[in-house]
Amino acid sequence: RNTQDQGEISPMDKVGSANKRRAYLFHVLLKSLCSAGRPVLLSFDDLQWSESFAIERMADFIVNYMNIHDTSKVSGETCRRGLLIVGTFRCEEVKESGDLIERINHIKQSGRANVTMLTLGALPKVDVTKLVSAKLCLPWRHTRELAGLVHGKTARGNP
């Protein structure tokens, strides 16, 4: 028996509408936060390990961020300037034809967001030593050996 013909909502409709409500509420929350004159930073780390669904939702959010019916008196441009989204991934672990690159290209082509790709190389051992020294508030001579271990354990200074 088809419940949709009788005006009832199927369990699948409820799941879909919950996801839509959640996405809408997330959009509204971000618009209200960044419209108050406070910039918002969203950081997504290690995107190479994300599931396709999560990547798709993130891209959909970016492309459609300003398309939500805005009933507030805050302009969309104000909200857009107050939001920075940073995503990181390891190039060597992402296929050129994979979901992540496809979605990044979709975002670029949409014209809805400025996309800047930065490639970071490995940190030299001396820079790792500086970071460890600064974090521990100790001189280089005391952290050189520890920094060497850190450098070796992080794929030779993987940023």
XYZ file of C-alpha atoms in Angstrom:
159
model
C 0.000 0.000 0.000
C 1.408 3.399 -0.971
C 1.134 5.821 1.948
C 2.117 8.863 -0.128
C -1.064 8.577 -2.196
C -3.058 9.007 0.997
C -1.202 12.117 2.106
C 0.888 10.346 4.758
C 4.613 10.921 5.131
C 6.822 7.909 4.620
C 9.798 7.267 6.957
C 12.152 8.175 4.085
C 10.469 11.570 3.710
C 10.980 12.206 7.415
C 14.701 11.410 7.150
C 15.128 13.684 4.157
C 13.188 16.525 5.702
C 15.211 16.245 8.928
C 18.424 16.615 6.929
C 16.969 19.605 5.108
C 15.859 21.198 8.391
C 19.289 20.590 9.907
C 21.007 22.164 6.879
C 18.624 25.129 6.967
C 19.173 25.672 10.697
C 22.946 25.494 10.194
C 22.667 28.165 7.476
C 20.521 30.363 9.708
C 22.902 29.923 12.659
C 25.928 30.926 10.603
C 24.118 33.887 9.074
C 23.114 35.135 12.516
C 26.630 34.688 13.921
C 28.512 36.386 11.126
C 25.888 39.083 10.682
C 26.584 40.395 14.165
C 29.925 41.843 13.015
C 31.962 38.888 14.234
C 33.813 36.852 11.619
C 33.311 33.084 11.675
C 35.960 30.530 10.718
C 34.937 26.999 9.769
C 37.839 24.586 9.557
C 37.609 21.151 7.952
C 40.778 19.114 8.430
C 41.883 15.913 6.656
C 39.190 16.065 3.974
C 40.924 13.219 2.125
C 39.349 10.850 4.655
C 35.839 12.315 4.446
C 32.945 10.326 3.103
C 31.394 11.409 -0.183
C 28.186 12.418 1.604
C 30.038 14.791 3.937
C 31.975 16.361 1.070
C 28.769 16.787 -0.904
C 27.012 18.443 2.068
C 29.933 20.814 2.611
C 30.040 21.808 -1.068
C 26.264 22.228 -1.124
C 26.486 24.483 1.907
C 29.177 26.645 0.294
C 27.407 26.937 -3.059
C 23.963 27.564 -1.572
C 24.984 29.520 1.539
C 23.516 32.801 0.370
C 20.483 31.261 -1.355
C 18.499 30.676 1.835
C 15.465 32.964 1.962
C 16.748 35.751 4.144
C 14.043 37.329 6.272
C 16.514 39.303 8.366
C 17.549 42.865 7.673
C 21.202 41.836 7.311
C 22.502 41.838 3.765
C 23.904 38.662 2.252
C 27.126 40.466 1.391
C 27.748 41.277 5.073
C 27.352 37.603 5.960
C 29.560 36.469 3.104
C 32.391 38.776 4.166
C 32.151 37.464 7.718
C 32.677 33.796 6.860
C 35.933 32.022 6.058
C 35.973 28.310 5.328
C 39.299 26.475 5.383
C 39.617 22.891 4.225
C 42.791 20.849 4.330
C 43.714 17.619 2.613
C 46.814 15.695 1.606
C 47.259 15.967 -2.147
C 49.021 12.620 -2.397
C 45.980 10.879 -0.899
C 43.357 12.469 -3.174
C 42.568 11.359 -6.720
C 42.264 14.107 -9.341
C 38.981 12.550 -10.456
C 37.708 11.938 -6.919
C 34.722 13.443 -5.121
C 36.748 16.029 -3.227
C 38.439 17.575 -6.277
C 35.167 17.356 -8.223
C 33.345 19.291 -5.487
C 36.104 21.886 -5.189
C 35.878 22.459 -8.947
C 32.081 22.717 -8.652
C 32.469 25.400 -5.980
C 34.932 27.316 -8.186
C 32.649 27.101 -11.218
C 29.597 28.233 -9.258
C 31.197 31.627 -8.656
C 29.598 31.655 -5.196
C 32.912 31.536 -3.322
C 36.528 32.491 -3.831
C 38.608 29.322 -3.807
C 42.345 29.528 -3.225
C 44.460 26.391 -3.297
C 47.736 26.470 -1.365
C 50.271 23.678 -1.483
C 52.409 23.348 1.618
C 55.648 21.440 1.595
C 57.252 19.572 4.446
C 58.794 21.620 7.234
C 62.575 21.508 7.506
C 63.982 20.088 10.732
C 65.166 23.533 11.872
C 61.582 24.893 11.607
C 60.215 21.956 13.583
C 62.865 22.725 16.221
C 61.700 26.357 16.334
C 58.067 25.288 16.751
C 58.862 22.806 19.532
C 61.071 25.364 21.289
C 58.384 28.033 21.108
C 55.665 25.690 22.339
C 57.736 24.428 25.277
C 59.255 27.856 26.025
C 62.739 26.328 25.989
C 65.886 27.216 24.062
C 66.703 25.284 20.885
C 69.573 23.412 22.496
C 67.131 21.754 24.907
C 64.546 20.783 22.281
C 66.764 19.777 19.326
C 66.601 16.047 20.116
C 62.828 16.083 20.745
C 62.293 18.097 17.566
C 64.267 15.480 15.652
C 61.901 12.800 16.940
C 58.860 14.900 16.052
C 60.247 15.568 12.582
C 60.810 11.850 12.019
C 57.351 10.855 13.298
C 55.534 13.427 11.127
C 56.668 12.134 7.741
C 59.701 14.413 7.760
C 57.884 17.596 8.697
C 54.454 17.007 7.188
C 52.551 20.239 7.812
